[in-house]
mmCIF file of C-alpha atoms in Angstrom:
data_model
loop_
_atom_site.group_PDB
_atom_site.id
_atom_site.type_symbol
_atom_site.label_atom_id
_atom_site.label_comp_id
_atom_site.label_asym_id
_atom_site.label_seq_id
_atom_site.Cartn_x
_atom_site.Cartn_y
_atom_site.Cartn_z
ATOM 1 C CA MET A 1 47.219 13.173 -11.298
ATOM 2 C CA MET A 2 48.722 12.285 -7.735
ATOM 3 C CA PRO A 3 50.183 15.050 -5.633
ATOM 4 C CA LYS A 4 53.823 14.484 -4.870
ATOM 5 C CA ALA A 5 54.585 13.475 -1.203
ATOM 6 C CA GLY A 6 55.394 16.335 0.826
ATOM 7 C CA ALA A 7 54.510 18.948 -1.602
ATOM 8 C CA VAL A 8 52.439 21.903 -0.987
ATOM 9 C CA PRO A 9 48.881 20.968 -2.114
ATOM 10 C CA ASP A 10 47.236 22.741 -5.172
ATOM 11 C CA ALA A 11 43.774 24.126 -3.878
ATOM 12 C CA ASP A 12 42.220 24.034 -7.222
ATOM 13 C CA GLU A 13 43.276 20.601 -7.809
ATOM 14 C CA PHE A 14 42.167 19.473 -4.337
ATOM 15 C CA THR A 15 38.560 20.940 -4.819
ATOM 16 C CA GLU A 16 38.351 19.532 -8.319
ATOM 17 C CA ARG A 17 39.154 15.926 -7.240
ATOM 18 C CA THR A 18 37.373 15.878 -3.890
ATOM 19 C CA GLU A 19 34.227 17.681 -4.297
ATOM 20 C CA PRO A 20 32.357 15.243 -6.405
ATOM 21 C CA PHE A 21 32.500 12.963 -3.243
ATOM 22 C CA ARG A 22 30.864 15.512 -1.010
ATOM 23 C CA ARG A 23 27.189 14.472 -1.369
ATOM 24 C CA GLU A 24 27.877 10.777 -0.866
ATOM 25 C CA LEU A 25 30.050 11.557 2.238
ATOM 26 C CA LEU A 26 27.353 13.663 3.667
ATOM 27 C CA ALA A 27 24.955 10.626 3.287
ATOM 28 C CA HIS A 28 27.466 8.241 4.994
ATOM 29 C CA CYS A 29 28.154 10.387 7.874
ATOM 30 C CA TYR A 30 24.197 10.934 8.326
ATOM 31 C CA ARG A 31 23.793 7.179 8.280
ATOM 32 C CA MET A 32 26.427 6.903 10.925
ATOM 33 C CA LEU A 33 25.044 9.926 13.041
ATOM 34 C CA SER A 34 21.508 10.073 12.414
ATOM 35 C CA SER A 35 21.794 13.812 12.563
ATOM 36 C CA ALA A 36 22.007 16.032 9.551
ATOM 37 C CA ASP A 37 23.532 18.724 11.507
ATOM 38 C CA GLU A 38 26.522 16.583 12.960
ATOM 39 C CA ALA A 39 26.799 14.938 9.498
ATOM 40 C CA GLU A 40 27.465 18.451 7.900
ATOM 41 C CA ASP A 41 29.832 19.233 10.511
ATOM 42 C CA LEU A 42 31.659 15.944 10.243
ATOM 43 C CA VAL A 43 32.028 16.246 6.478
ATOM 44 C CA GLN A 44 33.542 19.717 6.936
ATOM 45 C CA GLU A 45 36.003 18.210 9.419
ATOM 46 C CA THR A 46 36.645 15.386 6.902
ATOM 47 C CA TYR A 47 37.650 17.898 4.186
ATOM 48 C CA LEU A 48 39.737 19.990 6.607
ATOM 49 C CA ARG A 49 41.725 16.662 7.594
ATOM 50 C CA ALA A 50 41.868 15.709 3.968
ATOM 51 C CA TRP A 51 43.377 19.140 2.721
ATOM 52 C CA ARG A 52 45.860 18.969 5.500
ATOM 53 C CA SER A 53 47.000 15.515 4.607
ATOM 54 C CA TYR A 54 46.588 15.880 0.846
ATOM 55 C CA GLY A 55 50.313 16.450 0.208
ATOM 56 C CA THR A 56 50.971 13.003 1.692
ATOM 57 C CA PHE A 57 48.483 11.107 -0.076
ATOM 58 C CA GLU A 58 50.427 8.629 -2.242
ATOM 59 C CA GLY A 59 47.473 6.868 -3.991
ATOM 60 C CA ARG A 60 47.800 3.388 -2.279
ATOM 61 C CA SER A 61 44.089 3.520 -2.243
ATOM 62 C CA SER A 62 41.646 5.340 -4.395
ATOM 63 C CA LEU A 63 40.920 9.002 -3.299
ATOM 64 C CA ARG A 64 37.289 7.808 -2.542
ATOM 65 C CA ALA A 65 38.335 5.262 -0.249
ATOM 66 C CA TRP A 66 40.893 7.552 1.424
ATOM 67 C CA LEU A 67 38.026 10.165 1.996
ATOM 68 C CA TYR A 68 35.677 7.654 3.202
ATOM 69 C CA ARG A 69 38.457 6.499 5.791
ATOM 70 C CA ILE A 70 38.767 9.908 7.136
ATOM 71 C CA ALA A 71 35.062 10.369 7.239
ATOM 72 C CA THR A 72 34.403 7.093 9.059
ATOM 73 C CA ASN A 73 36.884 7.559 11.630
ATOM 74 C CA ALA A 74 35.853 11.145 12.148
ATOM 75 C CA CYS A 75 32.349 9.803 12.856
ATOM 76 C CA LEU A 76 33.589 7.026 15.125
ATOM 77 C CA THR A 77 35.297 9.482 17.309
ATOM 78 C CA ALA A 78 32.292 11.644 17.461
ATOM 79 C CA LEU A 79 30.358 8.499 18.693
ATOM 80 C CA GLU A 80 32.745 7.430 21.295
ATOM 81 C CA HIS A 81 30.601 9.512 24.279
ATOM 82 C CA ARG A 82 27.294 9.558 22.581
ATOM 83 C CA GLY A 83 24.203 7.347 23.042
ATOM 84 C CA ARG A 84 22.067 6.448 20.070
ATOM 85 C CA ARG A 85 19.408 8.770 18.450
ATOM 86 C CA ALA A 86 16.099 7.394 18.634
ATOM 87 C CA LEU A 87 12.465 7.664 17.363
ATOM 88 C CA PRO A 88 9.727 7.470 19.919
ATOM 89 C CA SER A 89 8.857 3.873 18.975
ATOM 90 C CA GLY A 90 12.307 2.823 19.759
ATOM 91 C CA LEU A 91 11.960 4.005 23.435
ATOM 92 C CA ALA A 92 8.357 3.037 24.573
ATOM 93 C CA GLY A 93 5.188 1.445 23.737
ATOM 94 C CA PRO A 94 2.359 3.331 21.815
ATOM 95 C CA ALA A 95 0.324 5.736 23.843
ATOM 96 C CA ASP A 96 -2.956 4.394 25.094
ATOM 97 C CA ASP A 97 -5.067 7.876 24.955
ATOM 98 C CA PRO A 98 -4.797 9.721 21.854
ATOM 99 C CA ASP A 99 -7.124 12.424 23.528
ATOM 100 C CA SER A 100 -4.375 13.595 26.030
ATOM 101 C CA PRO A 101 -1.739 16.054 24.736
ATOM 102 C CA PRO A 102 1.804 14.551 24.274
ATOM 103 C CA ALA A 103 4.331 15.093 26.979
ATOM 104 C CA PRO A 104 6.940 17.639 26.343
ATOM 105 C CA ASP A 105 10.292 17.200 24.704
ATOM 106 C CA ASP A 106 12.488 15.003 27.184
ATOM 107 C CA PRO A 107 16.064 16.968 27.181
ATOM 108 C CA ASP A 108 17.846 13.680 28.001
ATOM 109 C CA VAL A 109 16.812 12.148 24.708
ATOM 110 C CA ALA A 110 18.854 12.684 21.518
ATOM 111 C CA TRP A 111 16.381 12.468 18.537
ATOM 112 C CA LEU A 112 17.041 11.197 15.168
ATOM 113 C CA GLN A 113 16.995 14.167 12.526
ATOM 114 C CA PRO A 114 15.429 14.068 8.929
ATOM 115 C CA ILE A 115 17.661 14.950 5.993
ATOM 116 C CA PRO A 116 16.482 16.516 2.789
ATOM 117 C CA ASP A 117 16.855 14.540 -0.289
ATOM 118 C CA THR A 118 18.254 17.504 -2.219
ATOM 119 C CA LEU A 119 21.449 17.217 -0.031
ATOM 120 C CA VAL A 120 22.108 13.440 -0.453
ATOM 121 C CA THR A 121 20.586 12.106 -3.520
ATOM 122 C CA PRO A 122 23.238 11.359 -6.309
ATOM 123 C CA GLU A 123 23.584 13.770 -8.971
ATOM 124 C CA SER A 124 23.341 10.824 -11.338
ATOM 125 C CA ASP A 125 21.243 9.903 -14.516
ATOM 126 C CA ASP A 126 21.306 6.344 -13.241
ATOM 127 C CA PRO A 127 17.760 5.593 -11.732
ATOM 128 C CA ALA A 128 19.142 2.519 -9.897
ATOM 129 C CA ALA A 129 21.895 4.549 -8.208
ATOM 130 C CA ILE A 130 19.090 7.067 -7.158
ATOM 131 C CA ILE A 131 16.794 4.304 -5.740
ATOM 132 C CA ALA A 132 19.641 2.640 -3.935
ATOM 133 C CA ALA A 133 20.610 5.787 -2.146
ATOM 134 C CA ARG A 134 17.026 6.576 -1.148
ATOM 135 C CA GLU A 135 16.493 3.061 0.292
ATOM 136 C CA SER A 136 19.631 3.291 2.300
ATOM 137 C CA LEU A 137 18.483 6.625 3.723
ATOM 138 C CA ARG A 138 14.863 5.458 4.851
ATOM 139 C CA LEU A 139 13.788 6.424 8.502
ATOM 140 C CA ALA A 140 13.409 2.739 9.429
ATOM 141 C CA LEU A 141 16.831 1.685 8.425
ATOM 142 C CA VAL A 142 18.608 4.787 9.808
ATOM 143 C CA ALA A 143 17.052 4.153 13.327
ATOM 144 C CA SER A 144 17.583 0.460 13.003
ATOM 145 C CA LEU A 145 21.328 1.206 12.559
ATOM 146 C CA GLN A 146 21.432 2.966 15.773
ATOM 147 C CA TYR A 147 21.156 -0.358 17.706
ATOM 148 C CA LEU A 148 24.499 -1.395 16.316
ATOM 149 C CA PRO A 149 27.762 -0.631 18.121
ATOM 150 C CA ALA A 150 29.585 2.212 16.131
ATOM 151 C CA ARG A 151 32.404 -0.081 14.629
ATOM 152 C CA GLN A 152 29.785 -2.488 13.668
ATOM 153 C CA ARG A 153 27.547 0.270 12.258
ATOM 154 C CA ALA A 154 30.737 1.405 10.227
ATOM 155 C CA VAL A 155 31.403 -1.956 8.833
ATOM 156 C CA PHE A 156 27.912 -2.621 7.933
ATOM 157 C CA LEU A 157 27.702 0.716 5.938
ATOM 158 C CA LEU A 158 30.944 0.425 4.239
ATOM 159 C CA ARG A 159 30.416 -3.270 3.190
ATOM 160 C CA GLU A 160 26.600 -3.601 2.688
ATOM 161 C CA VAL A 161 25.734 -0.064 1.499
ATOM 162 C CA LEU A 162 28.823 1.243 -0.281
ATOM 163 C CA ASP A 163 30.159 -2.246 -1.253
ATOM 164 C CA PHE A 164 33.946 -1.541 -0.319
ATOM 165 C CA PRO A 165 35.788 -4.886 -0.250
ATOM 166 C CA ALA A 166 36.479 -6.376 2.964
ATOM 167 C CA ALA A 167 40.172 -5.879 2.856
ATOM 168 C CA GLU A 168 39.868 -2.139 2.111
ATOM 169 C CA VAL A 169 37.372 -1.887 5.053
ATOM 170 C CA ALA A 170 39.841 -3.315 7.300
ATOM 171 C CA ALA A 171 42.411 -0.939 6.179
ATOM 172 C CA MET A 172 40.160 1.788 6.726
ATOM 173 C CA LEU A 173 39.389 0.847 10.272
ATOM 174 C CA GLY A 174 42.820 -0.445 11.181
ATOM 175 C CA THR A 175 41.771 -3.857 11.821
ATOM 176 C CA SER A 176 41.894 -7.505 10.218
ATOM 177 C CA ILE A 177 39.623 -8.873 7.498
ATOM 178 C CA ALA A 178 38.620 -11.597 9.916
ATOM 179 C CA ALA A 179 37.377 -9.032 12.311
ATOM 180 C CA VAL A 180 35.461 -6.982 9.565
ATOM 181 C CA LYS A 181 33.607 -10.409 8.488
ATOM 182 C CA SER A 182 32.820 -11.071 12.097
ATOM 183 C CA ALA A 183 31.410 -7.678 12.744
ATOM 184 C CA LEU A 184 29.382 -7.679 9.487
ATOM 185 C CA GLN A 185 27.773 -10.807 10.659
ATOM 186 C CA ARG A 186 26.817 -9.663 14.139
ATOM 187 C CA ALA A 187 25.531 -6.382 12.556
ATOM 188 C CA ARG A 188 23.286 -8.434 10.300
ATOM 189 C CA THR A 189 22.041 -10.682 13.034
ATOM 190 C CA ARG A 190 21.292 -7.476 15.035
ATOM 191 C CA LEU A 191 19.568 -5.639 12.317
ATOM 192 C CA ASP A 192 17.430 -8.647 11.665
ATOM 193 C CA GLU A 193 16.259 -8.475 15.283
ATOM 194 C CA ALA A 194 15.795 -4.710 15.499
ATOM 195 C CA ALA A 195 14.443 -3.932 11.943
ATOM 196 C CA PRO A 196 10.778 -3.871 11.256
ATOM 197 C CA GLU A 197 9.233 -6.705 8.902
ATOM 198 C CA HIS A 198 9.866 -5.761 5.335
ATOM 199 C CA GLU A 199 7.361 -3.755 3.531
ATOM 200 C CA GLN A 200 6.683 -3.096 -0.038
ATOM 201 C CA ILE A 201 7.708 0.502 0.066
ATOM 202 C CA ILE A 202 7.215 2.110 -3.250
ATOM 203 C CA GLU A 203 9.544 5.006 -4.522
ATOM 204 C CA PRO A 204 8.320 8.665 -3.642
ATOM 205 C CA THR A 205 8.183 9.449 -7.346
ATOM 206 C CA ASP A 206 5.876 6.740 -7.928
ATOM 207 C CA PRO A 207 2.363 8.064 -9.018
ATOM 208 C CA HIS A 208 0.601 6.032 -6.386
ATOM 209 C CA ALA A 209 2.811 7.350 -3.753
ATOM 210 C CA GLN A 210 2.410 10.912 -5.047
ATOM 211 C CA ALA A 211 -1.437 10.468 -4.739
ATOM 212 C CA LEU A 212 -1.342 9.463 -1.420
ATOM 213 C CA LEU A 213 0.959 12.147 -0.297
ATOM 214 C CA GLU A 214 -1.560 14.687 -2.165
ATOM 215 C CA GLN A 215 -4.493 12.830 -0.238
ATOM 216 C CA TYR A 216 -2.676 13.426 3.029
ATOM 217 C CA ILE A 217 -1.969 17.106 2.225
ATOM 218 C CA THR A 218 -5.628 17.654 0.936
ATOM 219 C CA GLY A 219 -7.281 16.054 4.038
ATOM 220 C CA PHE A 220 -5.078 17.838 6.456
ATOM 221 C CA GLU A 221 -5.543 21.412 4.920
ATOM 222 C CA ASN A 222 -9.333 20.626 4.749
ATOM 223 C CA ALA A 223 -9.602 19.129 8.038
ATOM 224 C CA ASP A 224 -11.149 16.101 6.426
ATOM 225 C CA THR A 225 -10.458 13.124 8.535
ATOM 226 C CA ALA A 226 -12.376 10.927 5.958
ATOM 227 C CA ALA A 227 -9.731 11.531 3.406
ATOM 228 C CA LEU A 228 -7.140 10.715 5.906
ATOM 229 C CA GLU A 229 -8.805 7.598 6.766
ATOM 230 C CA ARG A 230 -8.724 6.364 3.167
ATOM 231 C CA ALA A 231 -5.044 7.240 2.991
ATOM 232 C CA LEU A 232 -3.962 5.329 6.063
ATOM 233 C CA ARG A 233 -3.606 1.481 6.469
ATOM 234 C CA THR A 234 -5.351 0.033 9.083
ATOM 235 C CA ASP A 235 -2.153 -0.641 10.999
ATOM 236 C CA ALA A 236 -0.696 2.912 10.362
ATOM 237 C CA ALA A 237 1.314 4.784 13.074
ATOM 238 C CA ILE A 238 2.122 8.258 13.757
ATOM 239 C CA GLU A 239 5.228 9.125 15.711
ATOM 240 C CA LEU A 240 5.831 12.550 17.314
ATOM 241 C CA VAL A 241 9.573 13.154 17.369
ATOM 242 C CA GLY A 242 10.707 15.147 20.254
ATOM 243 C CA THR A 243 8.211 13.527 22.641
ATOM 244 C CA LEU A 244 7.827 9.796 23.804
ATOM 245 C CA ALA A 245 4.344 9.755 22.072
ATOM 246 C CA TRP A 246 3.309 7.523 19.208
ATOM 247 C CA PHE A 247 -0.063 6.056 18.195
ATOM 248 C CA SER A 248 -0.673 2.567 16.477
ATOM 249 C CA GLY A 249 -3.512 1.877 14.272
ATOM 250 C CA ARG A 250 -5.868 3.954 12.095
ATOM 251 C CA VAL A 251 -8.681 4.443 14.501
ATOM 252 C CA THR A 252 -6.312 5.464 17.324
ATOM 253 C CA CYS A 253 -4.327 7.947 14.730
ATOM 254 C CA LEU A 254 -7.449 9.598 13.494
ATOM 255 C CA ARG A 255 -8.641 10.268 17.167
ATOM 256 C CA PHE A 256 -5.278 12.024 17.603
ATOM 257 C CA LEU A 257 -5.535 13.897 14.201
ATOM 258 C CA THR A 258 -9.004 15.358 15.012
ATOM 259 C CA HIS A 259 -7.075 17.174 17.862
ATOM 260 C CA VAL A 260 -4.446 18.674 15.802
ATOM 261 C CA MET A 261 -6.067 19.453 12.402
ATOM 262 C CA GLY A 262 -8.320 22.261 13.707
ATOM 263 C CA SER A 263 -10.505 23.835 11.052
ATOM 264 C CA ARG A 264 -10.342 24.013 7.332
ATOM 265 C CA GLY A 265 -7.561 26.304 6.315
ATOM 266 C CA ASP A 266 -5.655 26.212 9.636
ATOM 267 C CA TRP A 267 -2.810 24.221 7.793
ATOM 268 C CA ARG A 268 -0.941 24.587 4.604
ATOM 269 C CA MET A 269 1.402 22.048 3.365
ATOM 270 C CA ILE A 270 4.286 21.848 0.713
ATOM 271 C CA PRO A 271 5.268 18.464 -0.920
ATOM 272 C CA THR A 272 8.987 17.686 -0.517
ATOM 273 C CA LEU A 273 11.279 14.682 -0.082
ATOM 274 C CA ALA A 274 13.055 13.643 2.952
ATOM 275 C CA ASN A 275 14.973 10.400 3.665
ATOM 276 C CA GLY A 276 14.198 8.989 0.438
ATOM 277 C CA GLN A 277 10.469 9.114 1.225
ATOM 278 C CA PRO A 278 7.550 11.540 0.447
ATOM 279 C CA ALA A 279 7.050 14.365 2.973
ATOM 280 C CA ALA A 280 4.826 17.292 3.708
ATOM 281 C CA ALA A 281 6.173 20.656 4.982
ATOM 282 C CA ALA A 282 3.694 21.925 7.165
ATOM 283 C CA TYR A 283 2.616 25.607 7.891
ATOM 284 C CA LEU A 284 0.198 26.592 10.905
ATOM 285 C CA ARG A 285 -1.877 29.592 10.906
ATOM 286 C CA ASP A 286 -1.250 31.982 13.814
ATOM 287 C CA GLY A 287 -3.767 34.467 15.442
ATOM 288 C CA ASP A 288 -2.651 37.058 12.680
ATOM 289 C CA GLY A 289 -3.807 34.725 9.694
ATOM 290 C CA ILE A 290 -0.435 33.991 8.849
ATOM 291 C CA HIS A 291 0.690 30.433 8.037
ATOM 292 C CA ARG A 292 4.183 29.979 9.746
ATOM 293 C CA ALA A 293 6.592 27.142 9.485
ATOM 294 C CA TRP A 294 5.722 24.487 11.846
ATOM 295 C CA GLY A 295 7.360 21.144 10.965
ATOM 296 C CA LEU A 296 7.675 18.271 8.651
ATOM 297 C CA GLY A 297 5.746 14.861 8.317
ATOM 298 C CA ILE A 298 7.608 12.046 6.548
ATOM 299 C CA LEU A 299 5.400 9.422 5.030
ATOM 300 C CA THR A 300 6.218 5.709 4.684
ATOM 301 C CA VAL A 301 4.124 4.713 1.793
ATOM 302 C CA THR A 302 3.268 1.144 0.486
ATOM 303 C CA THR A 303 1.210 -0.194 -2.457
ATOM 304 C CA THR A 304 -1.758 -0.494 0.150
ATOM 305 C CA GLY A 305 -1.502 2.895 1.986
ATOM 306 C CA ILE A 306 0.347 4.987 4.278
ATOM 307 C CA THR A 307 1.862 2.871 6.966
ATOM 308 C CA SER A 308 3.554 5.703 9.171
ATOM 309 C CA ILE A 309 3.787 9.264 9.660
ATOM 310 C CA THR A 310 6.853 10.624 11.203
ATOM 311 C CA VAL A 311 6.531 14.166 12.439
ATOM 312 C CA PHE A 312 9.341 16.529 13.208
ATOM 313 C CA GLN A 313 8.831 20.001 14.494
ATOM 314 C CA GLY A 314 11.441 22.354 13.789
ATOM 315 C CA GLY A 315 9.839 25.724 12.573
ATOM 316 C CA HIS A 316 11.710 27.917 10.251
ATOM 317 C CA ASP A 317 15.161 26.511 11.028
ATOM 318 C CA LEU A 318 13.870 23.024 9.674
ATOM 319 C CA MET A 319 12.129 24.515 6.587
ATOM 320 C CA ALA A 320 15.403 26.434 5.732
ATOM 321 C CA LYS A 321 17.329 22.982 5.352
ATOM 322 C CA PHE A 322 14.675 22.171 2.682
ATOM 323 C CA GLY A 323 14.968 25.375 1.029
ATOM 324 C CA LEU A 324 11.558 26.460 1.940
ATOM 325 C CA PRO A 325 10.718 30.031 3.423
ATOM 326 C CA PRO A 326 9.298 30.700 7.034
ATOM 327 C CA ILE A 327 5.766 31.777 5.785
ATOM 328 C CA HIS A 328 3.649 29.829 3.227
ATOM 329 C CA SER A 329 2.528 32.675 1.286
ATOM 330 C CA ALA A 330 5.954 32.995 -0.143
ATOM 331 C CA ALA A 331 6.652 29.323 -0.123
ATOM 332 C CA LYS A 332 7.432 27.507 -3.355
ATOM 333 C CA ALA A 333 8.679 23.771 -3.463
ATOM 334 C CA PRO A 334 12.167 23.622 -4.995
ATOM 335 C CA SER A 335 11.990 21.883 -8.588
ATOM 336 C CA SER A 336 14.758 19.396 -7.410
ATOM 337 C CA THR A 337 11.992 17.820 -4.864
ATOM 338 C CA GLN A 338 10.388 16.387 -7.865
ATOM 339 C CA ARG A 339 13.391 14.663 -9.096
#
């Protein structure tokens, strides 16, 4: 049932009709902005704008397309005066000396943020829909999207990820079909240049992926570099988001890890899912023997081993986004992480 133009909108009707799209709109805004915090703010802004305009919605497009139009244009406005968010590997070459401590956070760099799968994975019984959503949220793709100008990014996501027709995308962005096709072609070319070579990345729920995550966690908790060596591929990389430091090659990565693993029992970890990838929430033991929230390691896993570990330090604030407590002794992984 469509609201009558100019009529006072019914709050219950609005909520019933629009809430089913909240999760996918959050995923869309995250892909646009590469920031979970900003994406949540923009989804709230989208729903506020939609509520204010709901009485004038005439149904010339689907409600879903109408909401995406509002969300996309809100993201484009937010991106007007902001540079791209990045991972360390997108800013500089790998560090030469894994024995030196990484440089401190650079306040002038906007860093890409992770997002919990529990917030953006479709509430669907269709495995194909879940797999497609995870693939479109992987860190490598999200980082690559940042190389595109904002409108090209919007066109690529609306056409390639969400499969809206070119005419509908043109209407959303207030442009022509020809301009949409041209922007899509330029976006594809740029992504081919910026994106890493295609890897046979496996689903985080695949038994082999879960085994590698368990091996990574066990190796870290036991300060067992041999276990980590078996899990990592020879070309593996580690990125420390918040610094310019990243390391390339298993030998170099293991040298770095020997400095951070400490002694057996210093770390405790909980498996979770982030950006459609297996991840480990890490807790570090302090001087009082308490394992406090430290950060998150997101693994890129292939059939031949772990190819990268992207580390985000965020303490209890980051853990809270994943539904995890600030201290490990009380931590239990949410059941939804095994979905």
